[in-house]
mmCIF file of N, CA and C and ligand atoms in Angstrom:
data_model
loop_
_atom_site.group_PDB
_atom_site.id
_atom_site.type_symbol
_atom_site.label_atom_id
_atom_site.label_comp_id
_atom_site.label_asym_id
_atom_site.label_seq_id
_atom_site.Cartn_x
_atom_site.Cartn_y
_atom_site.Cartn_z
ATOM 1 N N UNK A 131 -0.546 18.379 6.760
ATOM 2 C CA UNK A 131 -0.433 16.923 6.888
ATOM 3 C C UNK A 131 -1.067 16.462 8.187
ATOM 4 N N UNK A 132 -1.735 15.327 8.136
ATOM 5 C CA UNK A 132 -2.488 14.890 9.295
ATOM 6 C C UNK A 132 -1.772 13.943 10.224
ATOM 7 N N UNK A 133 -0.498 13.570 9.920
ATOM 8 C CA UNK A 133 0.210 12.626 10.786
ATOM 9 C C UNK A 133 -0.280 11.209 10.600
ATOM 10 N N UNK A 134 0.338 10.279 11.356
ATOM 11 C CA UNK A 134 0.008 8.855 11.220
ATOM 12 C C UNK A 134 -1.454 8.593 11.483
ATOM 13 N N UNK A 135 -2.031 9.313 12.441
ATOM 14 C CA UNK A 135 -3.420 9.030 12.811
ATOM 15 C C UNK A 135 -4.356 9.225 11.631
ATOM 16 N N UNK A 136 -4.203 10.332 10.910
ATOM 17 C CA UNK A 136 -5.092 10.610 9.782
ATOM 18 C C UNK A 136 -4.871 9.593 8.660
ATOM 19 N N UNK A 137 -3.619 9.222 8.435
ATOM 20 C CA UNK A 137 -3.319 8.264 7.368
ATOM 21 C C UNK A 137 -3.900 6.889 7.701
ATOM 22 N N UNK A 138 -3.697 6.449 8.931
ATOM 23 C CA UNK A 138 -4.221 5.145 9.361
ATOM 24 C C UNK A 138 -5.753 5.177 9.384
ATOM 25 N N UNK A 139 -6.326 6.274 9.814
ATOM 26 C CA UNK A 139 -7.795 6.390 9.833
ATOM 27 C C UNK A 139 -8.358 6.290 8.421
ATOM 28 N N UNK A 140 -7.668 6.886 7.461
ATOM 29 C CA UNK A 140 -8.129 6.818 6.069
ATOM 30 C C UNK A 140 -8.050 5.382 5.553
ATOM 31 N N UNK A 141 -6.994 4.667 5.930
ATOM 32 C CA UNK A 141 -6.858 3.263 5.506
ATOM 33 C C UNK A 141 -7.939 2.400 6.155
ATOM 34 N N UNK A 142 -8.236 2.675 7.410
ATOM 35 C CA UNK A 142 -9.312 1.919 8.091
ATOM 36 C C UNK A 142 -10.657 2.178 7.420
ATOM 37 N N UNK A 143 -10.901 3.419 7.061
ATOM 38 C CA UNK A 143 -12.201 3.761 6.469
ATOM 39 C C UNK A 143 -12.372 3.118 5.092
ATOM 40 N N UNK A 144 -11.337 3.189 4.254
ATOM 41 C CA UNK A 144 -11.478 2.645 2.897
ATOM 42 C C UNK A 144 -11.528 1.122 2.922
ATOM 43 N N UNK A 145 -10.931 0.511 3.936
ATOM 44 C CA UNK A 145 -11.004 -0.954 4.074
ATOM 45 C C UNK A 145 -12.454 -1.445 4.068
ATOM 46 N N UNK A 146 -13.344 -0.649 4.571
ATOM 47 C CA UNK A 146 -14.763 -1.044 4.603
ATOM 48 C C UNK A 146 -15.333 -1.217 3.199
ATOM 49 N N UNK A 147 -14.701 -0.623 2.208
ATOM 50 C CA UNK A 147 -15.198 -0.720 0.831
ATOM 51 C C UNK A 147 -14.581 -1.891 0.063
ATOM 52 N N UNK A 148 -13.730 -2.672 0.731
ATOM 53 C CA UNK A 148 -13.045 -3.765 0.033
ATOM 54 C C UNK A 148 -14.059 -4.687 -0.642
ATOM 55 N N UNK A 149 -13.739 -5.096 -1.862
ATOM 56 C CA UNK A 149 -14.538 -6.101 -2.571
ATOM 57 C C UNK A 149 -13.812 -7.426 -2.373
ATOM 58 N N UNK A 150 -14.013 -8.013 -1.195
ATOM 59 C CA UNK A 150 -13.248 -9.202 -0.782
ATOM 60 C C UNK A 150 -14.194 -10.379 -0.539
ATOM 61 N N UNK A 151 -15.110 -10.599 -1.475
ATOM 62 C CA UNK A 151 -16.134 -11.629 -1.296
ATOM 63 C C UNK A 151 -15.555 -13.041 -1.259
ATOM 64 N N UNK A 152 -14.399 -13.250 -1.884
ATOM 65 C CA UNK A 152 -13.849 -14.612 -1.979
ATOM 66 C C UNK A 152 -12.979 -14.948 -0.781
ATOM 67 N N UNK A 153 -12.097 -14.064 -0.412
ATOM 68 C CA UNK A 153 -11.213 -14.354 0.729
ATOM 69 C C UNK A 153 -11.833 -13.904 2.050
ATOM 70 N N UNK A 154 -12.696 -12.923 2.002
ATOM 71 C CA UNK A 154 -13.195 -12.336 3.240
ATOM 72 C C UNK A 154 -12.151 -11.497 3.964
ATOM 73 N N UNK A 155 -10.998 -11.297 3.322
ATOM 74 C CA UNK A 155 -9.873 -10.592 3.949
ATOM 75 C C UNK A 155 -9.831 -9.164 3.402
ATOM 76 N N UNK A 156 -10.397 -8.257 4.159
ATOM 77 C CA UNK A 156 -10.482 -6.867 3.702
ATOM 78 C C UNK A 156 -9.217 -6.099 4.080
ATOM 79 N N UNK A 157 -8.700 -5.346 3.118
ATOM 80 C CA UNK A 157 -7.495 -4.542 3.339
ATOM 81 C C UNK A 157 -7.762 -3.111 2.875
ATOM 82 N N UNK A 158 -7.256 -2.160 3.628
ATOM 83 C CA UNK A 158 -7.310 -0.757 3.231
ATOM 84 C C UNK A 158 -5.905 -0.178 3.189
ATOM 85 N N UNK A 159 -5.654 0.689 2.237
ATOM 86 C CA UNK A 159 -4.349 1.351 2.136
ATOM 87 C C UNK A 159 -4.569 2.851 1.947
ATOM 88 N N UNK A 160 -3.680 3.631 2.535
ATOM 89 C CA UNK A 160 -3.732 5.089 2.358
ATOM 90 C C UNK A 160 -2.317 5.584 2.092
ATOM 91 N N UNK A 161 -2.166 6.230 0.951
ATOM 92 C CA UNK A 161 -0.872 6.709 0.473
ATOM 93 C C UNK A 161 -0.816 8.215 0.660
ATOM 94 N N UNK A 162 0.238 8.682 1.293
ATOM 95 C CA UNK A 162 0.410 10.124 1.516
ATOM 96 C C UNK A 162 1.314 10.695 0.434
ATOM 97 N N UNK A 163 0.873 11.780 -0.186
ATOM 98 C CA UNK A 163 1.691 12.427 -1.202
ATOM 99 C C UNK A 163 2.616 13.453 -0.539
ATOM 100 N N UNK A 164 3.629 13.877 -1.290
ATOM 101 C CA UNK A 164 4.606 14.828 -0.747
ATOM 102 C C UNK A 164 3.952 16.144 -0.353
ATOM 103 N N UNK A 165 2.837 16.481 -0.982
ATOM 104 C CA UNK A 165 2.156 17.733 -0.610
ATOM 105 C C UNK A 165 1.014 17.502 0.385
ATOM 106 N N UNK A 166 0.965 16.305 0.977
ATOM 107 C CA UNK A 166 0.064 16.078 2.104
ATOM 108 C C UNK A 166 -1.299 15.524 1.765
ATOM 109 N N UNK A 167 -1.549 15.236 0.491
ATOM 110 C CA UNK A 167 -2.832 14.620 0.128
ATOM 111 C C UNK A 167 -2.816 13.146 0.535
ATOM 112 N N UNK A 168 -3.980 12.581 0.721
ATOM 113 C CA UNK A 168 -4.112 11.159 1.046
ATOM 114 C C UNK A 168 -4.946 10.500 -0.037
ATOM 115 N N UNK A 169 -4.372 9.465 -0.665
ATOM 116 C CA UNK A 169 -5.055 8.713 -1.721
ATOM 117 C C UNK A 169 -5.260 7.291 -1.193
ATOM 118 N N UNK A 170 -6.476 6.813 -1.242
ATOM 119 C CA UNK A 170 -6.779 5.528 -0.618
ATOM 120 C C UNK A 170 -7.043 4.436 -1.653
ATOM 121 N N UNK A 171 -6.984 3.186 -1.186
ATOM 122 C CA UNK A 171 -7.332 2.037 -2.020
ATOM 123 C C UNK A 171 -7.757 0.869 -1.157
ATOM 124 N N UNK A 172 -8.640 0.032 -1.699
ATOM 125 C CA UNK A 172 -9.021 -1.213 -1.022
ATOM 126 C C UNK A 172 -8.752 -2.369 -1.985
ATOM 127 N N UNK A 173 -8.693 -3.588 -1.451
ATOM 128 C CA UNK A 173 -8.502 -4.715 -2.361
ATOM 129 C C UNK A 173 -9.781 -4.979 -3.148
ATOM 130 N N UNK A 174 -9.584 -5.364 -4.400
ATOM 131 C CA UNK A 174 -10.696 -5.628 -5.317
ATOM 132 C C UNK A 174 -10.499 -7.028 -5.889
ATOM 133 N N UNK A 175 -11.330 -7.961 -5.431
ATOM 134 C CA UNK A 175 -11.183 -9.359 -5.847
ATOM 135 C C UNK A 175 -12.038 -9.653 -7.074
ATOM 136 N N UNK A 176 -11.791 -10.831 -7.655
ATOM 137 C CA UNK A 176 -12.452 -11.209 -8.899
ATOM 138 C C UNK A 176 -12.745 -12.707 -8.868
ATOM 139 N N UNK A 177 -13.801 -13.130 -9.556
ATOM 140 C CA UNK A 177 -14.175 -14.546 -9.593
ATOM 141 C C UNK A 177 -13.074 -15.422 -10.182
ATOM 142 N N UNK A 178 -12.195 -14.844 -10.959
ATOM 143 C CA UNK A 178 -11.051 -15.598 -11.481
ATOM 144 C C UNK A 178 -9.951 -15.751 -10.433
ATOM 145 N N UNK A 179 -10.094 -15.088 -9.325
ATOM 146 C CA UNK A 179 -9.108 -15.020 -8.243
ATOM 147 C C UNK A 179 -7.827 -14.294 -8.676
ATOM 148 N N UNK A 180 -7.226 -14.768 -9.781
ATOM 149 C CA UNK A 180 -5.923 -14.238 -10.193
ATOM 150 C C UNK A 180 -5.943 -12.783 -10.606
ATOM 151 N N UNK A 181 -7.097 -12.259 -10.926
ATOM 152 C CA UNK A 181 -7.173 -10.852 -11.338
ATOM 153 C C UNK A 181 -7.389 -9.904 -10.164
ATOM 154 N N UNK A 182 -7.378 -10.453 -8.976
ATOM 155 C CA UNK A 182 -7.485 -9.626 -7.769
ATOM 156 C C UNK A 182 -6.367 -8.577 -7.739
ATOM 157 N N UNK A 183 -6.720 -7.384 -7.289
ATOM 158 C CA UNK A 183 -5.701 -6.338 -7.097
ATOM 159 C C UNK A 183 -5.715 -5.922 -5.637
ATOM 160 N N UNK A 184 -4.527 -5.878 -5.050
ATOM 161 C CA UNK A 184 -4.387 -5.532 -3.631
ATOM 162 C C UNK A 184 -4.668 -4.045 -3.393
ATOM 163 N N UNK A 185 -4.993 -3.754 -2.151
ATOM 164 C CA UNK A 185 -5.303 -2.388 -1.742
ATOM 165 C C UNK A 185 -4.157 -1.418 -2.057
ATOM 166 N N UNK A 186 -2.924 -1.855 -1.840
ATOM 167 C CA UNK A 186 -1.774 -0.965 -2.039
ATOM 168 C C UNK A 186 -1.650 -0.539 -3.492
ATOM 169 N N UNK A 187 -1.823 -1.521 -4.401
ATOM 170 C CA UNK A 187 -1.684 -1.163 -5.826
ATOM 171 C C UNK A 187 -2.854 -0.310 -6.296
ATOM 172 N N UNK A 188 -4.043 -0.564 -5.765
ATOM 173 C CA UNK A 188 -5.172 0.307 -6.121
ATOM 174 C C UNK A 188 -4.853 1.748 -5.713
ATOM 175 N N UNK A 189 -4.301 1.917 -4.519
ATOM 176 C CA UNK A 189 -3.968 3.276 -4.055
ATOM 177 C C UNK A 189 -2.907 3.924 -4.952
ATOM 178 N N UNK A 190 -1.869 3.171 -5.282
ATOM 179 C CA UNK A 190 -0.799 3.735 -6.125
ATOM 180 C C UNK A 190 -1.346 4.105 -7.500
ATOM 181 N N UNK A 191 -2.119 3.224 -8.105
ATOM 182 C CA UNK A 191 -2.593 3.494 -9.469
ATOM 183 C C UNK A 191 -3.601 4.645 -9.478
ATOM 184 N N UNK A 192 -4.434 4.710 -8.449
ATOM 185 C CA UNK A 192 -5.322 5.873 -8.350
ATOM 186 C C UNK A 192 -4.503 7.159 -8.261
ATOM 187 N N UNK A 193 -3.482 7.143 -7.412
ATOM 188 C CA UNK A 193 -2.675 8.350 -7.191
ATOM 189 C C UNK A 193 -1.973 8.785 -8.479
ATOM 190 N N UNK A 194 -1.367 7.823 -9.159
ATOM 191 C CA UNK A 194 -0.662 8.156 -10.410
ATOM 192 C C UNK A 194 -1.652 8.731 -11.420
ATOM 193 N N UNK A 195 -2.816 8.120 -11.524
ATOM 194 C CA UNK A 195 -3.789 8.577 -12.529
ATOM 195 C C UNK A 195 -4.369 9.937 -12.191
ATOM 196 N N UNK A 196 -4.250 10.324 -10.916
ATOM 197 C CA UNK A 196 -4.730 11.644 -10.500
ATOM 198 C C UNK A 196 -3.613 12.689 -10.532
ATOM 199 N N UNK A 197 -2.432 12.281 -11.006
ATOM 200 C CA UNK A 197 -1.360 13.249 -11.225
ATOM 201 C C UNK A 197 -0.325 13.348 -10.128
ATOM 202 N N UNK A 198 -0.395 12.499 -9.129
ATOM 203 C CA UNK A 198 0.599 12.543 -8.041
ATOM 204 C C UNK A 198 1.816 11.707 -8.427
ATOM 205 N N UNK A 199 3.001 12.208 -8.086
ATOM 206 C CA UNK A 199 4.227 11.469 -8.431
ATOM 207 C C UNK A 199 5.205 11.358 -7.275
ATOM 208 N N UNK A 200 4.967 12.078 -6.195
ATOM 209 C CA UNK A 200 5.908 12.020 -5.069
ATOM 210 C C UNK A 200 5.154 11.627 -3.807
ATOM 211 N N UNK A 201 5.680 10.600 -3.123
ATOM 212 C CA UNK A 201 4.983 10.018 -1.985
ATOM 213 C C UNK A 201 5.912 9.889 -0.785
ATOM 214 N N UNK A 202 5.319 9.917 0.396
ATOM 215 C CA UNK A 202 6.116 9.861 1.623
ATOM 216 C C UNK A 202 5.841 8.633 2.478
ATOM 217 N N UNK A 203 4.573 8.266 2.593
ATOM 218 C CA UNK A 203 4.228 7.155 3.497
ATOM 219 C C UNK A 203 3.020 6.400 2.936
ATOM 220 N N UNK A 204 2.892 5.154 3.397
ATOM 221 C CA UNK A 204 1.655 4.403 3.123
ATOM 222 C C UNK A 204 1.247 3.682 4.399
ATOM 223 N N UNK A 205 -0.031 3.692 4.688
ATOM 224 C CA UNK A 205 -0.581 2.907 5.798
ATOM 225 C C UNK A 205 -1.393 1.762 5.213
ATOM 226 N N UNK A 206 -1.229 0.578 5.803
ATOM 227 C CA UNK A 206 -1.954 -0.618 5.365
ATOM 228 C C UNK A 206 -2.675 -1.180 6.587
ATOM 229 N N UNK A 207 -3.983 -1.406 6.434
ATOM 230 C CA UNK A 207 -4.800 -1.866 7.560
ATOM 231 C C UNK A 207 -5.509 -3.168 7.205
ATOM 232 N N UNK A 208 -5.391 -4.139 8.118
ATOM 233 C CA UNK A 208 -6.186 -5.374 8.043
ATOM 234 C C UNK A 208 -6.637 -5.716 9.458
ATOM 235 N N UNK A 209 -7.643 -6.574 9.546
ATOM 236 C CA UNK A 209 -8.187 -6.947 10.859
ATOM 237 C C UNK A 209 -7.478 -8.193 11.368
ATOM 238 N N UNK A 210 -6.197 -8.035 11.702
ATOM 239 C CA UNK A 210 -5.359 -9.163 12.127
ATOM 240 C C UNK A 210 -4.508 -8.762 13.319
ATOM 241 N N UNK A 211 -4.063 -9.770 14.074
ATOM 242 C CA UNK A 211 -3.132 -9.491 15.169
ATOM 243 C C UNK A 211 -1.728 -9.232 14.626
ATOM 244 N N UNK A 212 -1.328 -10.073 13.668
ATOM 245 C CA UNK A 212 -0.008 -9.879 13.055
ATOM 246 C C UNK A 212 -0.097 -8.761 12.021
ATOM 247 N N UNK A 213 0.975 -8.012 11.831
ATOM 248 C CA UNK A 213 0.955 -6.986 10.768
ATOM 249 C C UNK A 213 0.758 -7.629 9.397
ATOM 250 N N UNK A 214 0.064 -6.924 8.502
ATOM 251 C CA UNK A 214 -0.143 -7.409 7.126
ATOM 252 C C UNK A 214 0.755 -6.603 6.200
ATOM 253 N N UNK A 215 1.912 -7.154 5.821
ATOM 254 C CA UNK A 215 2.819 -6.407 4.944
ATOM 255 C C UNK A 215 2.414 -6.524 3.483
ATOM 256 N N UNK A 216 2.830 -5.581 2.645
ATOM 257 C CA UNK A 216 2.521 -5.650 1.215
ATOM 258 C C UNK A 216 3.083 -6.931 0.587
ATOM 259 N N UNK A 217 2.348 -7.521 -0.351
ATOM 260 C CA UNK A 217 2.831 -8.716 -1.071
ATOM 261 C C UNK A 217 3.997 -8.325 -1.990
ATOM 262 N N UNK A 218 4.606 -9.315 -2.597
ATOM 263 C CA UNK A 218 5.769 -9.056 -3.447
ATOM 264 C C UNK A 218 5.462 -8.133 -4.615
ATOM 265 N N UNK A 219 4.330 -8.364 -5.280
ATOM 266 C CA UNK A 219 3.962 -7.512 -6.417
ATOM 267 C C UNK A 219 3.784 -6.069 -5.964
ATOM 268 N N UNK A 220 3.123 -5.889 -4.832
ATOM 269 C CA UNK A 220 2.916 -4.522 -4.335
ATOM 270 C C UNK A 220 4.233 -3.860 -3.933
ATOM 271 N N UNK A 221 5.156 -4.632 -3.379
ATOM 272 C CA UNK A 221 6.458 -4.049 -3.024
ATOM 273 C C UNK A 221 7.154 -3.494 -4.265
ATOM 274 N N UNK A 222 7.083 -4.239 -5.347
ATOM 275 C CA UNK A 222 7.726 -3.780 -6.583
ATOM 276 C C UNK A 222 7.094 -2.480 -7.078
ATOM 277 N N UNK A 223 5.765 -2.425 -7.041
ATOM 278 C CA UNK A 223 5.060 -1.214 -7.505
ATOM 279 C C UNK A 223 5.312 -0.040 -6.560
ATOM 280 N N UNK A 224 5.292 -0.313 -5.258
ATOM 281 C CA UNK A 224 5.552 0.764 -4.284
ATOM 282 C C UNK A 224 6.961 1.307 -4.450
ATOM 283 N N UNK A 225 7.922 0.421 -4.721
ATOM 284 C CA UNK A 225 9.299 0.871 -4.920
ATOM 285 C C UNK A 225 9.418 1.723 -6.183
ATOM 286 N N UNK A 226 8.748 1.298 -7.225
ATOM 287 C CA UNK A 226 8.810 2.023 -8.505
ATOM 288 C C UNK A 226 8.364 3.478 -8.331
ATOM 289 N N UNK A 227 7.266 3.672 -7.631
ATOM 290 C CA UNK A 227 6.693 5.014 -7.558
ATOM 291 C C UNK A 227 6.951 5.729 -6.246
ATOM 292 N N UNK A 228 7.273 4.974 -5.191
ATOM 293 C CA UNK A 228 7.435 5.591 -3.877
ATOM 294 C C UNK A 228 8.842 5.538 -3.329
ATOM 295 N N UNK A 229 9.706 4.685 -3.927
ATOM 296 C CA UNK A 229 11.050 4.535 -3.377
ATOM 297 C C UNK A 229 10.998 4.079 -1.924
ATOM 298 N N UNK A 230 11.855 4.680 -1.110
ATOM 299 C CA UNK A 230 11.992 4.222 0.275
ATOM 300 C C UNK A 230 10.906 4.821 1.176
ATOM 301 N N UNK A 231 9.668 4.531 0.862
ATOM 302 C CA UNK A 231 8.524 5.002 1.648
ATOM 303 C C UNK A 231 8.571 4.480 3.077
ATOM 304 N N UNK A 232 7.980 5.232 3.985
ATOM 305 C CA UNK A 232 7.661 4.672 5.301
ATOM 306 C C UNK A 232 6.378 3.855 5.143
ATOM 307 N N UNK A 233 6.368 2.663 5.732
ATOM 308 C CA UNK A 233 5.225 1.752 5.616
ATOM 309 C C UNK A 233 4.685 1.487 7.021
ATOM 310 N N UNK A 234 3.451 1.920 7.245
ATOM 311 C CA UNK A 234 2.820 1.766 8.560
ATOM 312 C C UNK A 234 1.803 0.641 8.464
ATOM 313 N N UNK A 235 1.984 -0.390 9.274
ATOM 314 C CA UNK A 235 1.084 -1.548 9.258
ATOM 315 C C UNK A 235 0.230 -1.491 10.509
ATOM 316 N N UNK A 236 -1.091 -1.499 10.322
ATOM 317 C CA UNK A 236 -1.989 -1.301 11.459
ATOM 318 C C UNK A 236 -3.165 -2.262 11.412
ATOM 319 N N UNK A 237 -3.737 -2.480 12.590
ATOM 320 C CA UNK A 237 -4.989 -3.239 12.705
ATOM 321 C C UNK A 237 -6.128 -2.233 12.838
ATOM 322 N N UNK A 238 -7.290 -2.719 13.216
ATOM 323 C CA UNK A 238 -8.425 -1.807 13.396
ATOM 324 C C UNK A 238 -8.258 -0.933 14.628
ATOM 325 N N UNK A 239 -7.336 -1.330 15.501
ATOM 326 C CA UNK A 239 -7.210 -0.598 16.770
ATOM 327 C C UNK A 239 -5.833 -0.024 17.049
ATOM 328 N N UNK A 240 -4.780 -0.548 16.394
ATOM 329 C CA UNK A 240 -3.435 -0.056 16.741
ATOM 330 C C UNK A 240 -2.449 -0.197 15.592
ATOM 331 N N UNK A 241 -1.367 0.571 15.675
ATOM 332 C CA UNK A 241 -0.256 0.421 14.737
ATOM 333 C C UNK A 241 0.594 -0.758 15.205
ATOM 334 N N UNK A 242 0.851 -1.695 14.283
ATOM 335 C CA UNK A 242 1.581 -2.920 14.625
ATOM 336 C C UNK A 242 3.064 -2.815 14.314
ATOM 337 N N UNK A 243 3.401 -2.077 13.249
ATOM 338 C CA UNK A 243 4.803 -1.963 12.842
ATOM 339 C C UNK A 243 4.958 -0.764 11.923
ATOM 340 N N UNK A 244 6.150 -0.161 11.960
ATOM 341 C CA UNK A 244 6.506 0.908 11.026
ATOM 342 C C UNK A 244 7.849 0.523 10.415
ATOM 343 N N UNK A 245 7.856 0.405 9.089
ATOM 344 C CA UNK A 245 9.019 -0.123 8.370
ATOM 345 C C UNK A 245 9.383 0.821 7.240
ATOM 346 N N UNK A 246 10.507 0.523 6.570
ATOM 347 C CA UNK A 246 10.879 1.257 5.351
ATOM 348 C C UNK A 246 10.881 0.292 4.182
ATOM 349 N N UNK A 247 10.554 0.834 3.009
ATOM 350 C CA UNK A 247 10.511 -0.006 1.811
ATOM 351 C C UNK A 247 11.864 -0.641 1.501
ATOM 352 N N UNK A 248 12.957 0.044 1.811
ATOM 353 C CA UNK A 248 14.267 -0.541 1.482
ATOM 354 C C UNK A 248 14.527 -1.817 2.287
ATOM 355 N N UNK A 249 13.853 -1.939 3.429
ATOM 356 C CA UNK A 249 13.990 -3.157 4.224
ATOM 357 C C UNK A 249 13.017 -4.243 3.765
ATOM 358 N N UNK A 250 11.887 -3.821 3.208
ATOM 359 C CA UNK A 250 10.905 -4.784 2.693
ATOM 360 C C UNK A 250 11.299 -5.304 1.311
ATOM 361 N N UNK A 251 12.089 -4.524 0.570
ATOM 362 C CA UNK A 251 12.498 -4.941 -0.778
ATOM 363 C C UNK A 251 13.993 -4.668 -0.972
ATOM 364 N N UNK A 252 14.839 -5.473 -0.296
ATOM 365 C CA UNK A 252 16.271 -5.287 -0.482
ATOM 366 C C UNK A 252 16.679 -5.745 -1.885
ATOM 367 N N UNK A 253 17.704 -5.156 -2.413
ATOM 368 C CA UNK A 253 18.212 -5.508 -3.754
ATOM 369 C C UNK A 253 17.103 -5.493 -4.811
ATOM 370 N N UNK A 254 16.438 -4.348 -4.968
ATOM 371 C CA UNK A 254 15.326 -4.288 -5.927
ATOM 372 C C UNK A 254 15.806 -4.247 -7.371
ATOM 373 N N UNK A 255 14.981 -4.756 -8.259
ATOM 374 C CA UNK A 255 15.174 -4.488 -9.686
ATOM 375 C C UNK A 255 14.438 -3.188 -9.980
ATOM 376 N N UNK A 256 15.149 -2.206 -10.527
ATOM 377 C CA UNK A 256 14.492 -0.949 -10.860
ATOM 378 C C UNK A 256 15.191 -0.267 -12.025
ATOM 379 N N UNK A 257 14.761 0.932 -12.338
ATOM 380 C CA UNK A 257 15.208 1.616 -13.562
ATOM 381 C C UNK A 257 16.715 1.833 -13.612
ATOM 382 N N UNK A 258 17.374 1.856 -12.451
ATOM 383 C CA UNK A 258 18.829 2.055 -12.461
ATOM 384 C C UNK A 258 19.551 0.923 -13.171
ATOM 385 N N UNK A 259 18.909 -0.236 -13.264
ATOM 386 C CA UNK A 259 19.527 -1.394 -13.891
ATOM 387 C C UNK A 259 19.249 -1.476 -15.385
ATOM 388 N N UNK A 260 18.387 -0.601 -15.872
ATOM 389 C CA UNK A 260 18.001 -0.637 -17.289
ATOM 390 C C UNK A 260 18.956 0.215 -18.115
ATOM 391 N N UNK A 261 20.187 -0.269 -18.260
ATOM 392 C CA UNK A 261 21.188 0.513 -18.987
ATOM 393 C C UNK A 261 21.613 -0.240 -20.227
HETATM 394 N N1 THU B 1536 -4.233 -8.202 0.097
HETATM 395 C C1 THU B 1536 -4.077 -6.857 0.014
HETATM 396 O O1 THU B 1536 -4.939 -6.148 -0.511
HETATM 397 N N2 THU B 1536 -2.942 -6.326 0.519
HETATM 398 C C2 THU B 1536 -2.006 -7.014 1.220
HETATM 399 O O2 THU B 1536 -1.043 -6.422 1.700
HETATM 400 C C3 THU B 1536 -2.145 -8.461 1.396
HETATM 401 C C4 THU B 1536 -3.245 -9.097 0.631
HETATM 402 C C5 THU B 1536 -5.494 -8.784 -0.385
HETATM 403 C C6 THU B 1536 -5.450 -9.577 -1.640
HETATM 404 C C7 THU B 1536 -6.665 -10.460 -1.476
HETATM 405 O O3 THU B 1536 -7.812 -9.742 -1.905
HETATM 406 C C8 THU B 1536 -6.775 -10.684 0.014
HETATM 407 O O4 THU B 1536 -6.012 -9.665 0.610
HETATM 408 C C9 THU B 1536 -6.264 -12.031 0.480
HETATM 409 O O5 THU B 1536 -4.982 -12.278 0.010
#
């Protein structure tokens, strides 16, 4: 495992590939698997706007499709002073597949915040309620 530095570096690198022509707001995400692999994602925007997919969900869906099911941390990078936390839709998806992940929010130069998913999504709707 490469530690926070490798995870954040991967998120910074993939951010450069963001297809963010409409907002100009490029985001990179790097998801760490339980066995130490890093799966990355960038935001992918669309002319319809509404079909845009955030960097975090791209990373999760790539990881699931590649056979990963257990995750430990995610790093999210944007070029902002304030931390860029996952949107509501991404929180739901991250909770579904990652549970109480560590969430590292970083800029191009520094880590801004380190949080847990249980604090970002209190009282989640999840499979435990499907009885
Ligand atoms: N975005 C992400 O990819 N992740 C976030 O955590 C926040 C927002 C994207 C969606 C859209 O392409 C752009 O940033 C502006 O909202």
